[in-house]
Amino acid sequence: MCYKIALNFEDGVTRFIGCNSGEKVLDAAYRAKINLPMDCSDGVCGTCKCQAESGSYDLGDDYIEDALTADEAESGLVLTCQMRATSDCVLSVPTTSLACKTGHQKFAATVTAVTPHQDAAIVLELEVDTASSPAFLPGQYVNIDVPGYGQSRSYSFSSAPGDQRLAFLIKRIPDGAMSGWLAGAKPGDKLDLIGPLGSFYLREVKRPLLFLAGGTGLAPFLSMLETLARAESDQTIHMIYGVTRDLDLVLVDEIEAYAARLPNFSFTTVVAENASSHPRKGWVTQHMPEEVLHGGDVDVYLCGPPPMVDAVRRHFDDNGVRPNSFYYEKFTPNAVAKEAA
Ligand code: FES
């Protein structure tokens, strides 16, 4: 049995390695030419400590309390020189990919479709030029080089991990580099991608979820919803999808389809502009009923522009809401790189 271990580094780079049943994660990383932090490799120094974000594992029993206390183990910290995975796992490594002598992965892909949506967004579909699809976590992004512009743009996958077909939901920006290139793009065109990247990804689902999507910040949630639907999740999930203008509301039929596949998924849409005839106008915070916060027993994920992140934080503070966790990714349509927290 070989498990897939995602190593998330401090600089946002994620590398996936295979770890054989019974093999220590540190050894598996070394096989993959990734030098995770280590010193003693005997469970004594604690140098190899990482945070397990998800998955099941055996901590090992050859380490000493000074290297990993019972409280640390309880909170999900692990020693990679001792840990043996018993399922796929996600680990946060408290250093940069460079320090571990690894870095971004590059891959090439071919355009298979470019589909405009209401003059507001574009769905770009690609097929990777390798036999296997690049591994990523639902919610992560890649940097795509814009041919001829000498620049790259960051886009979250809207497709699910493991698919040969990659999809991205891209905001259409007049005079934007990628929008300009996409206007003339056709199936067969080649693109270079770097990734996966980002610390905004779906964690182990243990409680109700609240998804807050701003504009094309919908993309990572489509990847998460597809992942949850394939896992036949029955967790309670509510999504609020907010946009500026009526025409920015795209792919609503795709979201509706998830409501049919996920028994406890619901969603609402909100349009900000005053001129809209939409039944819910304003900001997502104005359409966030108490029940979707589950008294704080909720994991909140937000992907949207910086003012939306700030508004939601303020809303939680003003209303004394302390969600169990709050993961967010700020983006601006023209940003060369995303900021995640
Ligand atoms: Fe020393 Fe793991 S390397 S405890």
Short mmCIF file of C-alpha atoms and ligand atoms in Angstrom, two decimals:
data_model
loop_
_atom_site.label_atom_id
_atom_site.label_comp_id
_atom_site.label_asym_id
_atom_site.label_seq_id
_atom_site.Cartn_x
_atom_site.Cartn_y
_atom_site.Cartn_z
CA MET A 1 0.00 0.00 0.00
CA CYS A 2 1.35 3.44 -0.89
CA TYR A 3 -0.13 6.56 0.66
CA LYS A 4 -0.03 10.04 -0.77
CA ILE A 5 1.49 12.61 1.58
CA ALA A 6 1.06 16.32 0.80
CA LEU A 7 3.88 18.41 2.25
CA ASN A 8 2.84 22.05 2.55
CA PHE A 9 5.77 24.38 3.02
CA GLU A 10 5.73 27.82 4.60
CA ASP A 11 6.22 29.54 1.24
CA GLY A 12 2.98 28.09 -0.12
CA VAL A 13 4.61 25.34 -2.18
CA THR A 14 3.05 21.88 -1.92
CA ARG A 15 4.86 18.70 -2.89
CA PHE A 16 3.26 15.28 -2.93
CA ILE A 17 5.25 12.16 -2.11
CA GLY A 18 4.41 8.46 -2.00
CA CYS A 19 4.92 6.78 1.36
CA ASN A 20 4.86 2.99 1.58
CA SER A 21 2.96 1.25 4.31
CA GLY A 22 5.28 1.00 7.32
CA GLU A 23 7.73 3.52 5.88
CA LYS A 24 8.65 6.58 7.95
CA VAL A 25 7.58 9.84 6.31
CA LEU A 26 11.07 11.32 6.67
CA ASP A 27 12.50 8.38 4.71
CA ALA A 28 9.81 8.66 2.03
CA ALA A 29 10.57 12.38 1.63
CA TYR A 30 14.29 11.63 1.37
CA ARG A 31 13.56 9.08 -1.38
CA ALA A 32 11.73 11.87 -3.19
CA LYS A 33 14.83 14.08 -2.79
CA ILE A 34 13.11 16.36 -0.28
CA ASN A 35 15.23 17.05 2.78
CA LEU A 36 12.71 17.62 5.53
CA PRO A 37 14.13 19.23 8.70
CA MET A 38 15.85 16.59 10.82
CA ASP A 39 18.78 16.11 13.13
CA CYS A 40 18.84 12.92 15.18
CA SER A 41 16.30 10.85 13.18
CA ASP A 42 15.79 8.93 16.43
CA GLY A 43 12.84 10.71 18.02
CA VAL A 44 15.07 12.62 20.44
CA CYS A 45 15.61 16.19 19.21
CA GLY A 46 12.17 17.27 17.92
CA THR A 47 13.71 18.99 14.87
CA CYS A 48 11.46 17.09 12.44
CA LYS A 49 8.20 18.20 14.09
CA CYS A 50 5.39 19.00 11.64
CA GLN A 51 1.66 19.64 11.93
CA ALA A 52 -0.62 16.92 10.58
CA GLU A 53 -3.61 18.65 8.98
CA SER A 54 -5.45 15.52 8.01
CA GLY A 55 -5.12 11.77 7.66
CA SER A 56 -4.44 8.92 10.02
CA TYR A 57 -1.04 7.73 11.13
CA ASP A 58 0.95 5.86 13.71
CA LEU A 59 3.11 8.25 15.75
CA GLY A 60 5.63 5.52 16.55
CA ASP A 61 6.70 4.63 20.06
CA ASP A 62 10.44 5.19 19.92
CA TYR A 63 10.44 8.92 20.66
CA ILE A 64 10.94 10.69 23.96
CA GLU A 65 8.59 13.17 25.65
CA ASP A 66 11.11 16.01 25.18
CA ALA A 67 10.81 15.59 21.41
CA LEU A 68 7.00 15.40 21.32
CA THR A 69 4.80 15.93 24.37
CA ALA A 70 1.45 14.24 24.81
CA ASP A 71 -0.28 17.62 24.36
CA GLU A 72 1.59 18.25 21.12
CA ALA A 73 0.65 14.81 19.84
CA GLU A 74 -2.96 15.49 20.85
CA SER A 75 -2.93 18.73 18.83
CA GLY A 76 -1.76 16.90 15.70
CA LEU A 77 1.98 17.50 15.84
CA VAL A 78 4.07 14.60 14.57
CA LEU A 79 7.71 13.62 14.27
CA THR A 80 8.31 12.72 10.64
CA CYS A 81 11.30 10.56 11.62
CA GLN A 82 8.89 8.33 13.57
CA MET A 83 5.50 8.77 11.91
CA ARG A 84 4.09 6.07 9.65
CA ALA A 85 1.05 6.95 7.58
CA THR A 86 -2.01 4.70 7.62
CA SER A 87 -3.92 6.82 5.08
CA ASP A 88 -3.23 9.74 2.75
CA CYS A 89 -2.06 12.67 4.90
CA VAL A 90 -1.49 16.42 4.69
CA LEU A 91 1.44 17.82 6.68
CA SER A 92 2.40 21.45 7.27
CA VAL A 93 6.17 21.77 7.27
CA PRO A 94 7.39 24.76 9.32
CA THR A 95 10.02 25.89 6.83
CA THR A 96 10.33 26.85 3.19
CA SER A 97 10.54 24.49 0.25
CA LEU A 98 13.92 25.98 -0.61
CA ALA A 99 15.30 25.06 2.81
CA CYS A 100 14.21 21.48 2.06
CA LYS A 101 15.99 21.59 -1.29
CA THR A 102 12.81 21.37 -3.28
CA GLY A 103 10.54 23.92 -4.92
CA HIS A 104 7.84 24.54 -7.45
CA GLN A 105 6.87 21.91 -9.96
CA LYS A 106 6.36 22.95 -13.55
CA PHE A 107 4.10 21.21 -16.01
CA ALA A 108 2.75 21.83 -19.48
CA ALA A 109 -0.89 21.67 -20.53
CA THR A 110 -2.94 22.02 -23.68
CA VAL A 111 -6.05 24.17 -24.01
CA THR A 112 -9.15 22.07 -24.67
CA ALA A 113 -11.87 24.73 -24.28
CA VAL A 114 -12.33 28.43 -23.57
CA THR A 115 -15.90 29.27 -22.60
CA PRO A 116 -17.00 32.85 -21.92
CA HIS A 117 -19.74 33.36 -19.34
CA GLN A 118 -21.88 36.49 -19.65
CA ASP A 119 -18.94 38.67 -20.60
CA ALA A 120 -17.90 38.51 -16.94
CA ALA A 121 -15.84 35.35 -16.62
CA ILE A 122 -14.18 32.66 -18.68
CA VAL A 123 -13.87 28.97 -17.98
CA LEU A 124 -10.51 27.73 -19.21
CA GLU A 125 -10.15 23.97 -19.59
CA LEU A 126 -6.81 22.27 -20.04
CA GLU A 127 -5.45 18.80 -20.38
CA VAL A 128 -2.05 18.08 -18.89
CA ASP A 129 0.64 16.86 -21.24
CA THR A 130 1.72 14.02 -18.97
CA ALA A 131 0.21 10.61 -18.29
CA SER A 132 -0.73 11.55 -14.75
CA SER A 133 -2.59 14.61 -13.57
CA PRO A 134 -0.72 16.95 -11.20
CA ALA A 135 -1.65 16.34 -7.58
CA PHE A 136 -3.17 19.22 -5.61
CA LEU A 137 -5.49 19.80 -2.70
CA PRO A 138 -9.00 21.11 -3.38
CA GLY A 139 -8.76 24.91 -3.00
CA GLN A 140 -5.16 25.30 -4.19
CA TYR A 141 -3.98 27.30 -7.19
CA VAL A 142 -1.34 27.38 -9.90
CA ASN A 143 0.54 30.15 -11.63
CA ILE A 144 -0.08 30.13 -15.36
CA ASP A 145 2.37 31.88 -17.69
CA VAL A 146 0.53 34.22 -20.04
CA PRO A 147 2.11 33.47 -23.45
CA GLY A 148 3.88 36.46 -24.91
CA TYR A 149 3.44 38.65 -21.83
CA GLY A 150 6.38 37.48 -19.70
CA GLN A 151 4.06 37.39 -16.72
CA SER A 152 2.09 34.80 -14.84
CA ARG A 153 -1.33 34.89 -13.22
CA SER A 154 -2.61 32.83 -10.31
CA TYR A 155 -5.81 30.80 -10.66
CA SER A 156 -7.46 28.32 -8.34
CA PHE A 157 -8.42 24.95 -9.77
CA SER A 158 -12.18 24.66 -10.14
CA SER A 159 -11.80 21.01 -11.12
CA ALA A 160 -11.20 18.24 -8.63
CA PRO A 161 -7.81 16.69 -7.82
CA GLY A 162 -7.02 13.60 -9.86
CA ASP A 163 -8.80 14.71 -13.02
CA GLN A 164 -6.85 14.79 -16.26
CA ARG A 165 -9.00 17.75 -17.22
CA LEU A 166 -8.05 20.92 -15.33
CA ALA A 167 -10.52 23.80 -15.14
CA PHE A 168 -10.20 27.41 -14.01
CA LEU A 169 -12.77 30.17 -13.59
CA ILE A 170 -11.17 33.41 -14.69
CA LYS A 171 -12.58 36.90 -14.27
CA ARG A 172 -12.73 38.71 -17.58
CA ILE A 173 -10.80 41.96 -17.27
CA PRO A 174 -10.80 44.42 -20.19
CA ASP A 175 -7.12 45.00 -21.06
CA GLY A 176 -6.07 42.21 -18.70
CA ALA A 177 -3.11 40.14 -19.89
CA MET A 178 -4.78 36.74 -19.50
CA SER A 179 -8.17 38.00 -20.69
CA GLY A 180 -6.46 39.42 -23.76
CA TRP A 181 -4.68 36.15 -24.48
CA LEU A 182 -7.81 34.09 -23.89
CA ALA A 183 -9.73 36.21 -26.41
CA GLY A 184 -7.64 34.61 -29.16
CA ALA A 185 -6.93 31.25 -27.50
CA LYS A 186 -8.06 28.03 -29.15
CA PRO A 187 -7.94 24.31 -28.43
CA GLY A 188 -4.42 23.00 -28.95
CA ASP A 189 -2.67 26.09 -27.58
CA LYS A 190 0.01 25.33 -25.00
CA LEU A 191 0.40 26.77 -21.52
CA ASP A 192 3.04 26.40 -18.80
CA LEU A 193 1.90 26.04 -15.22
CA ILE A 194 3.67 26.11 -11.88
CA GLY A 195 2.17 24.64 -8.75
CA PRO A 196 0.25 23.54 -6.83
CA LEU A 197 0.46 26.43 -4.39
CA GLY A 198 -1.36 27.87 -1.44
CA SER A 199 -2.45 27.13 2.09
CA PHE A 200 -6.13 27.62 1.26
CA TYR A 201 -7.40 24.09 0.89
CA LEU A 202 -10.10 21.89 2.32
CA ARG A 203 -9.07 20.45 5.67
CA GLU A 204 -10.41 17.25 7.17
CA VAL A 205 -14.17 17.74 7.44
CA LYS A 206 -15.21 17.31 11.06
CA ARG A 207 -18.04 19.83 11.51
CA PRO A 208 -20.41 21.99 9.45
CA LEU A 209 -18.85 24.10 6.72
CA LEU A 210 -19.59 27.65 5.66
CA PHE A 211 -18.22 28.60 2.23
CA LEU A 212 -18.08 32.30 1.33
CA ALA A 213 -17.28 32.94 -2.34
CA GLY A 214 -16.68 36.40 -3.78
CA GLY A 215 -16.95 36.63 -7.59
CA THR A 216 -14.56 34.23 -9.31
CA GLY A 217 -13.48 33.26 -5.78
CA LEU A 218 -16.12 30.62 -6.49
CA ALA A 219 -13.49 28.50 -8.29
CA PRO A 220 -11.85 26.76 -5.30
CA PHE A 221 -15.27 25.95 -3.85
CA LEU A 222 -16.25 24.11 -7.02
CA SER A 223 -13.17 21.95 -6.54
CA MET A 224 -14.04 21.40 -2.87
CA LEU A 225 -17.69 20.60 -3.63
CA GLU A 226 -16.73 18.08 -6.29
CA THR A 227 -14.31 16.46 -3.85
CA LEU A 228 -16.99 16.33 -1.14
CA ALA A 229 -19.59 14.96 -3.58
CA ARG A 230 -17.24 12.18 -4.70
CA ALA A 231 -16.61 11.34 -1.04
CA GLU A 232 -20.42 11.19 -0.56
CA SER A 233 -20.16 13.66 2.31
CA ASP A 234 -23.31 14.15 4.36
CA GLN A 235 -21.85 17.06 6.33
CA THR A 236 -23.91 20.26 6.55
CA ILE A 237 -22.48 22.75 4.07
CA HIS A 238 -23.79 26.21 3.29
CA MET A 239 -22.34 28.49 0.65
CA ILE A 240 -22.97 32.20 0.13
CA TYR A 241 -21.88 33.32 -3.31
CA GLY A 242 -21.63 37.10 -3.55
CA VAL A 243 -20.95 39.15 -6.67
CA THR A 244 -20.95 42.82 -7.64
CA ARG A 245 -23.26 42.81 -10.68
CA ASP A 246 -26.02 40.49 -11.91
CA LEU A 247 -23.90 39.38 -14.84
CA ASP A 248 -21.09 38.31 -12.49
CA LEU A 249 -23.31 35.52 -11.20
CA VAL A 250 -22.01 32.58 -13.24
CA LEU A 251 -22.09 28.77 -13.04
CA VAL A 252 -25.13 28.80 -10.75
CA ASP A 253 -26.40 25.68 -12.52
CA GLU A 254 -23.20 23.86 -11.52
CA ILE A 255 -23.75 24.84 -7.89
CA GLU A 256 -27.36 23.68 -8.11
CA ALA A 257 -26.15 20.31 -9.35
CA TYR A 258 -24.16 19.90 -6.12
CA ALA A 259 -27.31 20.49 -4.13
CA ALA A 260 -28.63 17.33 -5.81
CA ARG A 261 -25.48 15.31 -5.05
CA LEU A 262 -24.77 16.52 -1.51
CA PRO A 263 -27.76 15.83 0.76
CA ASN A 264 -26.99 18.62 3.25
CA PHE A 265 -25.67 21.30 0.93
CA SER A 266 -27.50 24.60 0.51
CA PHE A 267 -26.48 27.91 -1.02
CA THR A 268 -27.63 31.45 -1.57
CA THR A 269 -26.52 34.10 -4.00
CA VAL A 270 -26.14 37.81 -3.25
CA VAL A 271 -25.64 40.75 -5.62
CA ALA A 272 -24.11 43.98 -4.31
CA GLU A 273 -25.15 46.59 -6.84
CA ASN A 274 -28.22 48.71 -6.05
CA ALA A 275 -29.59 48.51 -9.57
CA SER A 276 -29.90 44.73 -9.34
CA SER A 277 -33.32 43.09 -9.28
CA HIS A 278 -31.86 40.11 -7.43
CA PRO A 279 -33.92 39.07 -4.37
CA ARG A 280 -30.88 39.36 -2.08
CA LYS A 281 -28.94 42.57 -2.47
CA GLY A 282 -25.96 43.84 -0.53
CA TRP A 283 -23.01 41.99 1.01
CA VAL A 284 -22.62 38.39 2.06
CA THR A 285 -22.52 39.50 5.71
CA GLN A 286 -26.08 40.83 5.34
CA HIS A 287 -27.30 37.41 4.26
CA MET A 288 -25.57 35.23 6.82
CA PRO A 289 -28.25 33.86 9.14
CA GLU A 290 -27.23 32.72 12.60
CA GLU A 291 -28.00 29.06 11.87
CA VAL A 292 -25.21 28.81 9.26
CA LEU A 293 -22.72 29.71 12.01
CA HIS A 294 -23.79 26.79 14.23
CA GLY A 295 -22.92 28.71 17.39
CA GLY A 296 -19.26 28.78 16.27
CA ASP A 297 -19.03 25.02 15.68
CA VAL A 298 -18.26 25.64 12.03
CA ASP A 299 -15.24 25.75 9.73
CA VAL A 300 -15.41 28.87 7.57
CA TYR A 301 -13.68 29.12 4.19
CA LEU A 302 -13.61 32.41 2.30
CA CYS A 303 -12.16 33.23 -1.11
CA GLY A 304 -12.73 36.75 -2.31
CA PRO A 305 -11.29 40.24 -2.61
CA PRO A 306 -9.55 41.81 0.43
CA PRO A 307 -12.51 44.08 1.42
CA MET A 308 -14.74 41.00 1.64
CA VAL A 309 -12.28 39.24 3.95
CA ASP A 310 -12.10 42.34 6.15
CA ALA A 311 -15.90 42.74 6.18
CA VAL A 312 -16.46 39.12 7.23
CA ARG A 313 -13.86 39.40 9.99
CA ARG A 314 -15.53 42.59 11.25
CA HIS A 315 -18.92 40.89 11.09
CA PHE A 316 -17.67 38.00 13.22
CA ASP A 317 -16.05 40.39 15.73
CA ASP A 318 -19.12 42.67 15.94
CA ASN A 319 -21.40 39.70 16.53
CA GLY A 320 -19.12 37.85 18.91
CA VAL A 321 -18.81 34.91 16.51
CA ARG A 322 -15.78 32.69 17.04
CA PRO A 323 -15.83 30.03 14.32
CA ASN A 324 -13.82 26.93 15.07
CA SER A 325 -11.58 27.90 12.16
CA PHE A 326 -11.51 30.57 9.50
CA TYR A 327 -9.45 29.90 6.37
CA TYR A 328 -9.34 32.59 3.74
CA GLU A 329 -7.66 33.58 0.54
CA LYS A 330 -7.54 37.17 -0.59
CA PHE A 331 -7.19 37.81 -4.26
CA THR A 332 -7.31 40.68 -6.68
CA PRO A 333 -8.09 39.92 -10.30
CA ASN A 334 -4.84 41.41 -11.60
CA ALA A 335 -2.62 40.02 -8.89
CA VAL A 336 0.43 38.19 -10.12
CA ALA A 337 0.45 36.13 -6.95
CA LYS A 338 -2.22 35.39 -4.44
CA GLU A 339 -2.05 36.00 -0.77
CA ALA A 340 -3.30 33.23 1.44
CA ALA A 341 -3.69 32.82 5.16
FE1 FES B 1 15.14 14.27 15.86
FE2 FES B 1 12.98 13.49 14.49
S1 FES B 1 14.87 14.20 13.72
S2 FES B 1 13.17 13.78 16.61
#
